[in-house]
Short mmCIF file of C-alpha atoms in Angstrom, two decimals:
data_model
loop_
_atom_site.label_atom_id
_atom_site.label_comp_id
_atom_site.label_asym_id
_atom_site.label_seq_id
_atom_site.Cartn_x
_atom_site.Cartn_y
_atom_site.Cartn_z
CA MET A 4 -0.15 0.10 0.13
CA THR A 5 1.26 3.49 -0.63
CA GLY A 6 2.03 5.81 1.38
CA SER A 7 -0.57 8.22 0.01
CA ARG A 8 -3.44 5.51 0.66
CA LYS A 9 -2.27 4.77 4.12
CA LEU A 10 -2.74 8.70 4.89
CA LEU A 11 -6.14 8.71 3.54
CA ILE A 12 -7.43 5.64 4.94
CA PHE A 13 -5.87 5.69 8.37
CA GLY A 14 -6.43 9.34 8.62
CA GLY A 15 -9.96 9.18 7.38
CA MET A 16 -10.57 6.32 10.16
CA ALA A 17 -9.14 8.47 12.68
CA LEU A 18 -10.97 11.47 11.72
CA ALA A 19 -14.04 9.93 11.82
CA ALA A 20 -13.42 7.98 15.10
CA PHE A 21 -12.89 11.25 16.55
CA GLY A 22 -15.82 13.27 14.65
CA MET A 23 -18.36 10.40 16.16
CA LEU A 24 -16.52 10.81 19.72
CA TYR A 25 -16.98 14.56 19.54
CA GLY A 26 -20.91 14.12 18.66
CA LEU A 27 -21.12 11.91 21.45
CA GLN A 28 -19.83 14.00 24.06
CA TYR A 29 -21.51 16.73 22.84
CA ALA A 30 -25.02 14.74 22.71
CA LEU A 31 -24.14 13.72 26.02
CA PHE A 32 -22.99 16.75 27.82
CA VAL A 33 -24.11 19.58 25.89
CA GLU A 34 -26.81 19.55 23.04
CA HIS A 35 -30.05 18.95 25.55
CA GLN A 36 -28.53 21.65 27.74
CA THR A 37 -28.14 24.10 24.41
CA LEU A 38 -31.53 23.40 22.84
CA ASP A 39 -33.19 24.18 26.37
CA HIS A 40 -31.28 27.06 26.26
CA MET A 41 -31.84 28.10 22.90
CA GLY A 42 -35.57 27.58 22.99
CA GLY A 43 -35.72 29.11 26.78
CA SER A 44 -33.95 32.27 25.47
CA LEU A 45 -36.69 32.60 22.50
CA ALA A 46 -39.76 31.98 24.97
CA GLN A 47 -38.18 34.47 27.41
CA SER A 48 -37.78 37.06 24.43
CA PHE A 49 -41.52 36.70 23.64
CA THR A 50 -42.63 36.62 27.35
CA ALA A 51 -40.78 39.42 28.47
CA ALA A 52 -42.42 41.53 25.61
CA ALA A 53 -45.77 40.35 26.85
CA SER A 54 -44.96 41.93 30.37
CA ARG A 55 -43.71 45.00 28.14
CA ASN A 56 -40.18 44.39 29.42
CA LEU A 57 -38.53 45.42 25.96
CA GLY A 58 -34.99 45.70 27.33
CA GLN A 59 -35.16 42.05 28.86
CA SER A 60 -36.70 40.54 25.70
CA GLN A 61 -33.81 42.25 23.48
CA THR A 62 -31.46 40.52 25.72
CA ALA A 63 -32.99 37.37 25.83
CA LEU A 64 -33.33 37.40 21.91
CA GLU A 65 -29.71 37.98 21.65
CA GLN A 66 -28.83 34.78 23.47
CA TYR A 67 -31.24 33.23 21.46
CA GLY A 68 -29.09 34.48 18.46
CA GLU A 69 -25.72 33.66 20.28
CA THR A 70 -26.66 29.89 21.54
CA LYS A 71 -28.04 29.29 17.97
CA TYR A 72 -24.96 30.56 16.21
CA ASP A 73 -22.87 28.03 18.52
CA TYR A 74 -25.09 25.20 18.21
CA VAL A 75 -25.25 25.34 14.03
CA ARG A 76 -21.50 25.23 14.07
CA GLN A 77 -21.13 22.32 16.45
CA VAL A 78 -23.60 20.28 14.51
CA ASP A 79 -21.83 21.12 11.51
CA ALA A 80 -18.07 20.69 12.88
CA HIS A 81 -19.37 17.11 14.03
CA SER A 82 -20.98 16.22 10.66
CA HIS A 83 -18.41 17.73 8.22
CA TRP A 84 -15.76 15.67 10.07
CA ILE A 85 -17.40 12.67 9.72
CA GLY A 86 -18.12 13.19 6.07
CA LEU A 87 -14.81 14.23 5.20
CA ALA A 88 -13.34 11.29 6.91
CA MET A 89 -15.71 8.95 4.98
CA LEU A 90 -14.64 10.57 1.64
CA MET A 91 -10.95 10.11 2.54
CA ILE A 92 -11.57 6.51 3.16
CA VAL A 93 -13.25 5.94 -0.25
CA LEU A 94 -10.54 7.66 -2.14
CA GLY A 95 -7.91 5.78 0.09
CA VAL A 96 -9.09 2.33 -1.71
CA ILE A 97 -8.79 3.74 -5.18
CA PHE A 98 -6.19 6.47 -5.15
CA GLU A 99 -3.85 4.64 -6.99
CA ARG A 100 -6.09 5.51 -10.26
CA VAL A 101 -5.37 9.09 -9.47
CA ASN A 102 -2.55 9.32 -12.07
CA PHE A 103 0.12 11.35 -10.55
CA SER A 104 3.63 10.33 -9.52
CA GLU A 105 3.17 9.23 -5.55
CA GLY A 106 4.71 12.41 -4.86
CA ILE A 107 2.04 14.38 -5.96
CA ARG A 108 -0.58 11.84 -4.70
CA GLN A 109 0.94 12.39 -1.14
CA LEU A 110 0.49 16.26 -1.28
CA VAL A 111 -3.03 16.08 -2.67
CA ALA A 112 -3.79 13.66 0.47
CA PHE A 113 -2.02 15.52 2.84
CA SER A 114 -4.17 18.67 1.62
CA LEU A 115 -7.04 16.36 1.83
CA LEU A 116 -6.33 15.46 5.49
CA ALA A 117 -5.25 18.56 6.68
CA GLY A 118 -8.23 20.34 5.07
CA SER A 119 -10.53 17.90 6.61
CA ALA A 120 -9.35 18.30 10.18
CA LEU A 121 -8.47 22.09 9.95
CA PHE A 122 -12.00 23.33 8.48
CA PRO A 123 -14.51 21.54 10.81
CA LEU A 124 -11.79 23.04 13.53
CA ALA A 125 -12.30 26.50 12.49
CA ILE A 126 -15.91 26.40 12.52
CA ILE A 127 -15.78 25.11 15.95
CA LEU A 128 -13.15 27.61 17.23
CA GLN A 129 -15.43 30.47 15.95
CA THR A 130 -18.02 29.50 18.87
CA TYR A 131 -15.53 30.99 21.37
CA HIS A 132 -14.87 33.98 19.21
CA HIS A 133 -17.53 34.87 17.57
CA GLY A 134 -16.85 36.46 14.10
CA ALA A 135 -13.00 36.27 14.80
CA LEU A 136 -11.66 37.10 11.22
CA VAL A 137 -8.57 34.72 11.78
CA LEU A 138 -11.27 31.70 12.04
CA LYS A 139 -12.81 32.76 9.23
CA ALA A 140 -10.01 32.86 7.27
CA LEU A 141 -8.61 29.53 8.45
CA ALA A 142 -12.02 27.91 7.74
CA VAL A 143 -11.90 29.71 4.26
CA VAL A 144 -8.39 28.08 3.57
CA ALA A 145 -9.26 25.10 5.10
CA SER A 146 -11.99 24.35 2.98
CA GLY A 147 -10.39 25.66 -0.41
CA LEU A 148 -7.62 22.87 0.41
CA VAL A 149 -10.38 19.99 0.43
CA ILE A 150 -12.03 21.81 -2.72
CA ALA A 151 -8.39 21.98 -4.46
CA ALA A 152 -7.42 18.50 -3.37
CA LEU A 153 -10.91 17.01 -4.60
CA ALA A 154 -10.64 18.94 -7.89
CA ALA A 155 -7.12 17.54 -8.27
CA THR A 156 -8.20 14.04 -7.72
CA ALA A 157 -10.97 14.26 -10.00
CA TRP A 158 -8.40 15.32 -12.76
CA GLY A 159 -6.14 12.41 -11.66
CA PHE A 160 -8.88 10.05 -12.20
CA ALA A 161 -9.50 11.64 -15.62
CA ARG A 162 -6.24 11.78 -16.68
CA PRO A 163 -4.83 8.67 -19.10
CA ARG A 164 -2.80 6.03 -16.90
CA THR A 165 0.69 6.85 -17.15
CA THR A 166 2.32 5.94 -13.98
CA ALA A 167 1.43 3.33 -11.34
CA MET B 20 -9.67 -26.83 -16.80
CA PRO B 21 -13.14 -27.66 -15.62
CA ALA B 22 -16.08 -25.68 -17.12
CA ILE B 23 -17.86 -23.36 -14.71
CA PRO B 24 -21.62 -23.68 -14.81
CA ARG B 25 -23.53 -20.97 -15.12
CA ALA B 26 -25.55 -19.82 -12.02
CA PHE B 27 -28.63 -18.60 -14.15
CA PRO B 28 -28.17 -20.83 -17.23
CA ASP B 29 -31.22 -18.97 -18.66
CA ARG B 30 -29.59 -15.60 -18.27
CA ALA B 31 -26.11 -15.94 -20.09
CA SER B 32 -25.31 -12.60 -20.37
CA VAL B 33 -25.12 -12.24 -16.20
CA ALA B 34 -22.10 -14.83 -15.65
CA PRO B 35 -19.78 -13.48 -13.17
CA ALA B 36 -16.30 -11.66 -14.36
CA LYS B 37 -13.35 -13.73 -13.62
CA PRO B 38 -12.02 -11.26 -10.98
CA ALA B 39 -15.14 -11.67 -9.54
CA LEU B 40 -14.79 -15.56 -9.40
CA ALA B 41 -11.38 -15.22 -7.74
CA PHE B 42 -12.94 -12.90 -5.17
CA ALA B 43 -16.01 -15.39 -4.49
CA PRO B 44 -14.85 -17.33 -1.29
CA HIS B 45 -14.68 -14.23 0.60
CA PHE B 46 -17.95 -13.00 -0.44
CA ALA B 47 -19.84 -16.31 1.18
CA PRO B 48 -22.89 -16.04 3.12
CA MET B 49 -22.67 -14.18 6.42
CA SER B 50 -18.89 -13.09 5.67
CA ALA B 51 -18.19 -9.63 7.29
CA ARG B 52 -17.79 -8.01 3.69
CA ARG B 53 -21.15 -9.46 3.20
CA LEU B 54 -23.24 -8.40 6.02
CA TYR B 55 -21.78 -4.85 5.54
CA ILE B 56 -22.50 -4.65 2.02
CA PHE B 57 -26.09 -5.70 2.37
CA GLY B 58 -26.44 -3.93 5.47
CA GLY B 59 -25.12 -0.60 4.36
CA ILE B 60 -27.38 -0.61 1.21
CA ALA B 61 -30.23 -1.58 2.93
CA LEU B 62 -29.62 1.12 5.64
CA ILE B 63 -29.40 3.73 2.97
CA ALA B 64 -32.46 2.71 0.94
CA ALA B 65 -34.27 2.63 4.21
CA GLY B 66 -32.95 5.92 5.15
CA LEU B 67 -33.84 7.67 1.83
CA LEU B 68 -37.47 5.98 1.79
CA PHE B 69 -38.11 7.46 5.37
CA GLY B 70 -36.69 10.66 3.98
CA ASP B 71 -38.87 11.10 1.23
CA ILE B 72 -41.70 10.04 3.51
CA PHE B 73 -40.88 12.72 5.73
CA ALA B 74 -40.48 15.16 3.01
CA VAL B 75 -44.02 14.38 1.63
CA PHE B 76 -45.92 14.17 4.74
CA ILE B 77 -44.27 15.77 7.76
CA LEU B 78 -41.76 18.77 6.44
CA HIS B 79 -44.33 21.12 5.16
CA GLN B 80 -46.93 20.43 7.65
CA ASN B 81 -44.50 21.00 10.58
CA ALA B 82 -43.43 24.07 8.87
CA ALA B 83 -46.88 24.94 9.04
CA LEU B 84 -47.09 24.16 12.59
CA GLN B 85 -44.23 26.58 13.33
CA GLY B 86 -45.73 29.47 11.75
CA GLU B 87 -49.12 28.96 13.27
CA ALA B 88 -47.33 28.76 16.62
CA LEU B 89 -45.36 32.32 16.09
CA ILE B 90 -48.64 33.89 15.25
CA ALA B 91 -49.96 32.31 18.57
CA ALA B 92 -47.07 33.95 20.16
CA SER B 93 -47.41 37.32 18.80
CA ARG B 94 -51.30 37.61 19.83
CA ALA B 95 -50.24 36.40 23.24
CA VAL B 96 -47.77 39.14 23.27
CA ALA B 97 -50.42 41.69 21.90
CA ALA B 98 -52.69 40.84 24.67
CA GLY B 99 -49.77 41.12 27.14
CA ASN B 100 -50.58 37.42 28.25
CA ALA B 101 -47.09 35.91 29.44
CA ALA B 102 -48.53 32.78 30.47
CA ALA B 103 -50.23 32.16 27.09
CA VAL B 104 -46.64 32.72 25.49
CA ASN B 105 -44.97 30.16 27.51
CA GLU B 106 -47.91 27.70 26.29
CA VAL B 107 -47.06 28.39 22.99
CA PHE B 108 -43.31 27.69 23.00
CA ALA B 109 -43.73 24.62 24.89
CA HIS B 110 -45.87 23.49 21.76
CA LEU B 111 -43.14 24.96 19.39
CA GLY B 112 -40.55 23.17 21.19
CA SER B 113 -42.21 19.76 20.69
CA VAL B 114 -43.19 20.84 17.16
CA LEU B 115 -39.39 21.58 16.37
CA GLU B 116 -38.34 18.42 18.53
CA ASP B 117 -40.88 16.15 16.08
CA ARG B 118 -38.78 17.81 12.98
CA GLY B 119 -35.57 17.71 14.31
CA THR B 120 -35.27 14.07 15.44
CA LYS B 121 -36.90 12.87 12.31
CA VAL B 122 -34.07 14.77 10.23
CA ASP B 123 -31.73 13.27 12.82
CA ALA B 124 -33.03 9.75 12.30
CA HIS B 125 -32.66 10.38 8.38
CA VAL B 126 -29.41 11.22 8.50
CA HIS B 127 -28.07 8.99 10.59
CA MET B 128 -29.37 6.03 9.14
CA ILE B 129 -27.92 6.87 5.79
CA GLY B 130 -24.63 7.87 7.47
CA ALA B 131 -24.47 4.27 9.02
CA GLY B 132 -24.75 2.87 5.68
CA TYR B 133 -22.39 4.68 4.25
CA LEU B 134 -19.61 3.80 7.06
CA ALA B 135 -20.94 0.17 6.44
CA LEU B 136 -20.34 0.43 2.75
CA LEU B 137 -16.37 1.93 3.46
CA LEU B 138 -15.73 -0.61 6.07
CA ALA B 139 -16.88 -3.70 3.45
CA LEU B 140 -14.18 -2.02 1.34
CA VAL B 141 -11.40 -1.91 3.70
CA GLN B 142 -11.91 -5.19 5.20
CA PRO B 143 -8.96 -6.59 3.47
CA TYR B 144 -6.60 -4.30 5.48
CA ILE B 145 -8.16 -5.30 8.30
CA ALA B 146 -5.82 -8.16 10.08
CA LEU B 147 -8.29 -9.64 12.40
CA SER B 148 -9.76 -13.48 12.50
CA ARG B 149 -12.42 -13.73 9.93
CA GLN B 150 -14.94 -14.40 13.24
CA THR B 151 -14.02 -11.53 15.02
CA LYS B 152 -14.68 -9.37 11.87
CA LYS B 153 -18.02 -11.01 11.24
CA SER B 154 -19.20 -10.21 15.05
CA LEU B 155 -17.72 -6.68 14.35
CA ALA B 156 -19.85 -6.64 11.07
CA VAL B 157 -22.64 -7.88 13.43
CA LEU B 158 -22.59 -5.19 15.95
CA PHE B 159 -21.96 -2.70 13.54
CA ILE B 160 -25.27 -3.03 11.42
CA ALA B 161 -26.87 -3.45 15.31
CA GLY B 162 -25.85 -0.11 15.90
CA GLY B 163 -26.66 1.27 12.77
CA VAL B 164 -30.35 0.48 12.99
CA LEU B 165 -30.44 1.11 16.74
CA LEU B 166 -28.99 4.83 16.48
CA PRO B 167 -31.83 6.11 14.25
CA VAL B 168 -34.54 4.01 15.90
CA GLY B 169 -33.42 5.56 19.11
CA ILE B 170 -33.13 9.15 17.57
CA PHE B 171 -36.72 8.76 16.21
CA LEU B 172 -38.26 7.87 19.53
CA ILE B 173 -36.59 10.66 21.39
CA HIS B 174 -39.90 13.02 20.55
CA TYR B 175 -42.33 10.11 21.62
CA VAL B 176 -40.77 9.01 24.72
CA GLY B 177 -39.45 12.18 26.14
CA LEU B 178 -38.56 12.17 29.81
CA THR B 179 -40.64 9.15 30.65
CA ALA B 180 -39.31 6.84 33.74
CA SER B 181 -35.76 8.60 33.21
CA PRO B 182 -33.67 9.35 36.25
CA PHE B 183 -31.95 11.98 34.10
CA THR B 184 -32.95 15.45 34.12
CA ALA B 185 -32.59 16.26 30.23
CA ILE B 186 -31.94 12.85 28.70
CA GLY B 187 -34.67 10.42 28.15
CA TRP B 188 -34.35 6.25 27.69
CA ALA B 189 -34.59 6.93 23.78
CA SER B 190 -31.70 9.27 23.99
CA VAL B 191 -29.80 6.73 26.30
CA LEU B 192 -30.53 3.79 23.21
CA ALA B 193 -29.55 6.29 20.58
CA ASP B 194 -26.13 7.22 22.42
CA SER B 195 -25.42 3.77 23.33
CA ALA B 196 -25.90 2.90 19.74
CA GLY B 197 -23.49 5.58 18.85
CA ALA B 198 -20.99 4.48 21.38
CA LEU B 199 -21.23 0.70 19.69
CA LEU B 200 -20.38 2.51 16.04
CA ILE B 201 -17.46 4.28 17.80
CA LEU B 202 -16.29 0.92 19.44
CA VAL B 203 -16.25 -0.92 16.58
CA LEU B 204 -14.44 1.79 14.31
CA ILE B 205 -11.69 1.69 17.05
CA VAL B 206 -11.67 -2.22 16.64
CA GLN B 207 -11.10 -1.78 12.97
CA ALA B 208 -8.51 0.92 13.20
CA TRP B 209 -6.58 -1.41 15.70
CA GLY B 210 -7.09 -4.30 12.95
CA PHE B 211 -5.55 -1.92 10.22
CA ARG B 212 -2.77 -0.87 12.58
CA LYS B 213 -1.92 -4.88 12.54
CA TYR B 214 -2.17 -4.74 8.95
CA LEU B 215 0.20 -2.25 8.51
CA ARG B 216 2.63 -4.05 10.61
CA SER B 217 2.46 -7.68 8.84
CA ARG B 218 1.55 -6.47 5.51
CA GLN B 219 -0.79 -9.30 4.70
CA LEU B 220 -4.03 -8.82 3.11
CA SER B 221 -6.63 -10.98 5.38
CA GLU B 222 -8.69 -11.30 2.20
CA PRO B 223 -8.28 -10.48 -1.73
CA GLU B 224 -8.65 -6.92 -2.40
CA LEU B 225 -11.47 -5.52 -4.49
CA PRO B 226 -11.00 -6.99 -8.29
CA GLU B 227 -10.06 -4.33 -10.75
CA GLU B 228 -12.89 -3.93 -13.51
CA ASP B 229 -13.11 -1.27 -15.88
CA SER B 230 -16.56 -1.05 -17.03
CA MET B 231 -18.60 1.85 -17.69
CA PRO B 232 -21.24 1.43 -14.52
CA ARG B 233 -18.09 1.51 -12.63
CA ARG B 234 -16.26 4.52 -14.49
CA ALA B 235 -19.62 6.44 -14.74
CA LEU B 236 -20.38 5.91 -10.72
CA LEU B 237 -16.76 7.46 -9.93
CA THR B 238 -16.47 9.92 -12.22
CA GLY B 239 -20.24 10.88 -11.92
CA GLY B 240 -19.93 10.78 -8.18
CA THR B 241 -16.52 12.56 -7.89
CA ILE B 242 -18.17 15.62 -10.01
CA LEU B 243 -21.40 15.31 -7.45
CA VAL B 244 -19.14 15.81 -4.42
CA LEU B 245 -16.85 18.49 -6.05
CA LEU B 246 -20.34 20.21 -6.81
CA GLY B 247 -21.35 19.86 -3.34
CA PHE B 248 -18.46 21.74 -1.88
CA LEU B 249 -18.74 24.49 -4.30
CA HIS B 250 -22.14 24.99 -3.57
CA GLY B 251 -21.34 24.85 0.18
CA ALA B 252 -18.41 27.39 -0.02
CA TYR B 253 -20.87 29.63 -1.85
CA TYR B 254 -23.71 29.32 0.64
CA ALA B 255 -21.08 29.50 3.67
CA GLY B 256 -19.35 32.77 2.22
CA ALA B 257 -22.56 34.40 0.75
CA LEU B 258 -25.24 33.65 2.70
CA LEU B 259 -24.67 31.84 6.12
CA TYR B 260 -23.68 34.86 8.33
CA GLU B 261 -26.41 37.05 6.16
CA HIS B 262 -29.17 34.17 6.86
CA GLU B 263 -28.56 34.26 10.85
CA ARG B 264 -28.54 38.17 10.93
CA MET B 265 -31.84 38.23 9.08
CA GLU B 266 -33.46 35.62 11.67
CA THR B 267 -32.83 37.85 14.64
CA ALA B 268 -33.84 41.00 12.77
CA ILE B 269 -37.18 39.33 11.77
CA LEU B 270 -37.86 38.14 15.33
CA GLN B 271 -36.75 41.50 16.64
CA ARG B 272 -39.25 43.21 14.52
CA LEU B 273 -41.80 40.27 14.89
CA ILE B 274 -41.84 41.25 18.69
CA ASN B 275 -41.81 44.79 18.14
CA ALA B 276 -44.83 44.64 15.97
CA ALA B 277 -47.07 42.25 18.54
CA THR B 278 -45.85 44.52 21.09
CA ALA B 279 -47.37 47.25 19.23
CA GLY B 280 -50.81 45.37 18.70
CA ASN B 281 -49.99 45.62 14.99
CA LEU B 282 -50.80 42.01 14.25
CA ASP B 283 -50.93 42.48 10.40
CA ALA B 284 -47.22 43.38 10.60
CA ALA B 285 -46.61 40.49 13.14
CA ALA B 286 -48.19 38.24 10.56
CA THR B 287 -46.06 39.41 7.74
CA GLU B 288 -43.15 38.83 9.83
CA VAL B 289 -43.94 35.43 10.82
CA ASN B 290 -44.45 34.87 7.16
CA ASN B 291 -40.46 36.38 6.59
CA PHE B 292 -39.51 34.06 8.99
CA GLY B 293 -41.08 30.88 7.27
CA GLY B 294 -39.46 32.22 4.40
CA LEU B 295 -35.90 32.43 5.72
CA ALA B 296 -36.19 29.09 7.29
CA GLY B 297 -37.08 27.60 3.78
CA ALA B 298 -34.36 29.22 2.15
CA ARG B 299 -31.73 28.08 4.64
CA ALA B 300 -33.66 24.53 4.64
CA VAL B 301 -33.22 24.15 0.69
CA ASN B 302 -29.74 25.08 0.53
CA ILE B 303 -28.57 23.03 3.55
CA ALA B 304 -30.56 19.79 1.80
CA ALA B 305 -28.97 20.48 -1.66
CA HIS B 306 -25.49 20.84 -0.17
CA SER B 307 -25.81 17.79 2.08
CA HIS B 308 -27.76 15.33 -0.34
CA ILE B 309 -25.32 16.37 -3.72
CA ILE B 310 -22.65 15.15 -1.42
CA GLU B 311 -24.19 12.31 0.05
CA PHE B 312 -25.53 10.73 -3.17
CA GLY B 313 -21.70 11.81 -4.70
CA LEU B 314 -20.29 9.51 -2.20
CA LEU B 315 -23.16 7.00 -2.37
CA ALA B 316 -22.36 6.51 -6.14
CA MET B 317 -18.62 6.29 -5.69
CA LEU B 318 -19.13 3.42 -2.92
CA LEU B 319 -21.48 1.68 -5.23
CA SER B 320 -18.55 1.85 -8.31
CA PHE B 321 -16.82 -0.94 -5.69
CA VAL B 322 -19.57 -3.17 -5.50
CA GLN B 323 -20.40 -3.01 -9.48
CA PRO B 324 -18.56 -6.39 -10.16
CA PHE B 325 -20.79 -8.26 -7.79
CA VAL B 326 -24.07 -6.53 -9.12
CA PHE B 327 -25.25 -9.65 -11.16
CA LEU B 328 -27.08 -8.45 -13.79
CA SER B 329 -26.85 -8.08 -17.63
CA GLU B 330 -24.53 -5.35 -18.44
CA LYS B 331 -27.54 -3.65 -19.67
CA TRP B 332 -29.44 -3.48 -16.47
CA LYS B 333 -25.98 -2.35 -14.71
CA ARG B 334 -26.05 0.58 -17.26
CA ARG B 335 -29.68 1.62 -16.41
CA TRP B 336 -29.52 1.54 -12.88
CA VAL B 337 -26.54 3.63 -12.94
CA LYS B 338 -28.42 6.18 -15.10
CA VAL B 339 -31.43 6.33 -13.13
CA LEU B 340 -29.11 6.57 -10.02
CA LEU B 341 -27.13 9.41 -11.27
CA GLY B 342 -30.34 11.11 -12.91
CA GLY B 343 -31.64 10.85 -9.43
CA SER B 344 -28.55 12.45 -7.45
CA VAL B 345 -28.40 15.35 -9.95
CA ILE B 346 -32.48 16.07 -9.79
CA LEU B 347 -33.39 15.65 -5.97
CA PRO B 348 -30.72 18.58 -4.85
CA VAL B 349 -31.43 20.96 -8.15
CA PHE B 350 -35.08 20.57 -7.41
CA VAL B 351 -34.85 21.15 -3.62
CA LEU B 352 -33.23 24.32 -4.54
CA LEU B 353 -35.70 25.52 -7.17
CA GLU B 354 -38.32 25.10 -4.65
CA LEU B 355 -37.68 28.40 -3.62
CA LYS B 356 -39.21 29.52 -6.76
CA PHE B 357 -41.34 27.20 -7.90
CA GLY B 358 -42.56 25.91 -4.60
CA LEU B 359 -44.31 22.29 -4.28
CA LEU B 360 -43.89 21.42 -7.97
CA ALA B 361 -40.39 21.25 -7.64
CA GLY B 362 -40.61 19.65 -4.32
CA GLY B 363 -42.49 16.76 -5.99
CA ILE B 364 -40.18 16.68 -8.62
CA ALA B 365 -37.34 16.51 -6.15
CA ASP B 366 -39.14 13.92 -4.32
CA ILE B 367 -38.91 11.75 -7.42
CA GLY B 368 -35.45 12.46 -7.48
CA GLY B 369 -35.12 10.73 -4.41
CA LEU B 370 -37.27 7.69 -5.33
CA MET B 371 -35.11 7.30 -8.59
CA VAL B 372 -32.15 6.57 -6.02
CA MET B 373 -34.18 4.31 -3.94
CA VAL B 374 -35.17 2.31 -6.73
CA ALA B 375 -31.90 1.95 -8.21
CA LEU B 376 -30.25 0.99 -5.03
CA VAL B 377 -32.85 -1.66 -4.52
CA GLY B 378 -32.30 -2.89 -8.25
CA MET B 379 -28.45 -3.06 -7.40
CA LEU B 380 -29.09 -4.75 -4.10
CA ALA B 381 -31.19 -7.20 -5.92
CA GLY B 382 -28.21 -7.90 -8.22
CA ILE B 383 -25.92 -8.36 -5.35
CA LEU B 384 -28.25 -11.15 -4.03
CA ARG B 385 -28.19 -12.71 -6.94
CA TYR B 386 -25.17 -13.04 -7.61
CA SER B 387 -23.53 -14.06 -4.50
CA GLY B 388 -25.85 -16.75 -4.79
CA GLY B 389 -24.86 -18.01 -8.17
CA LEU B 390 -21.28 -17.42 -7.51
CA GLU B 391 -21.11 -19.85 -4.74
CA VAL B 392 -22.97 -22.67 -7.20
CA ALA B 393 -20.44 -21.90 -9.67
CA VAL B 394 -17.38 -22.04 -7.74
CA ASN B 395 -18.63 -25.23 -5.90
CA LYS B 396 -19.07 -26.98 -8.72
CA SER B 397 -15.89 -25.89 -10.45
CA ALA B 398 -13.83 -27.17 -7.36
CA GLU B 399 -15.71 -30.44 -7.43
CA GLY B 400 -15.06 -30.68 -10.85
CA ALA B 401 -11.17 -30.10 -10.45
CA ARG B 402 -10.93 -33.08 -8.10
#
């Protein structure tokens, strides 16, 4: 088995297991409380408005927005880690059909692994620093790495066979 | 060399290819690989069926219930009745949980099916005993079934007889099934590590076959995944943050209108909220479905040598699958413009994928039985 295939299969399995473990701990210790908090904040913003306490209503609505911002990103990161990991494993099985030299294949595989690990990580870190430009940039670069690696893979599949 | 009798003498065109014959002993009934392939495709088909039923009979009705709840909440705010607001939101929470758990059950069932197919592919590189691999496959399929079942039941079981404050027994079932999947995956990783040390395949690798269905699924799948990535990047860059800002802005205007007693304006904002929720839902659904179908096509390209159907039928199922894989996400996106008509066409796309999957599954079932007969008779002839 070539180095690029090992990188994709082993890296993919590790990333899938990590993504699942993350999802499990989130479901056990965070998700239910977050959903309660999210629903509670929205309800509170309406009840406060019914009591004509508009300041409290506004604060509760902002809390709802922030909690939902975090929730969406936590769930997205979990699903993207596992989804990208599955793609890596699938590609790992057939990566020798990518008709580039092994050196280029390793570069593509590494880009896929790095992008797949960093993109969801950047999303999760945004829940600790809302709107941080550095983290948005990291997410863009990491997702760009994944897209570029996949485009290179598609190109490699389409090329006539010249290398083993 | 003794002749290999045809498993299906009346259908000469469906005789197995040579690479597939070499692979046959490791595709025997109840082998780990067979369990993963059958279980995986069955889980994906069941997940798609559940998704289609959900889309047709529950999704839009649930969205209408959410709108009605928000209208009721705005009326309660206008009347200054805080207790009524709380009642409405308790009901709204239940409506959202109903929707959320069904979406999650659909997603997790299909996800477990994909993982099962993946594990089938990597079995040659898992250096564990045949019995251990089989037991792991049984555990994985059991976990893959119990996880979505547990998630589905969360809404109906709730906190009944639960000793926990926020987690009910259905959640415990779902979490336990999730832990089982993780455990199986960890053992597989350990088996893969053992392979890396010994460098000995535990069973033959998948046969090389350069057929049109296989190439079409591989190329089409890669293109679908790439399109999905590009759409996701566009959505995240151009729409995600705007939609998040719009949501709180609409809710703020809704509350303000209700507080001022302007129920018409409040109703308009509820409609805006529904429109925004719809826009987010279709974009996310299109993004996730096109990638899922791309991955599915790539996975199915590997099992094509074992789809015991004529070349013509194999090509048909591939076309139906790829056609449905494009129709569903494209028409889900068009729902914003063309409403239920586009939604109906999207559902037909989902049905096409499902039918193609069942067709291929039938071919795999026919293949394994027939091949074993052929191989056994061949071995007897050789003796």
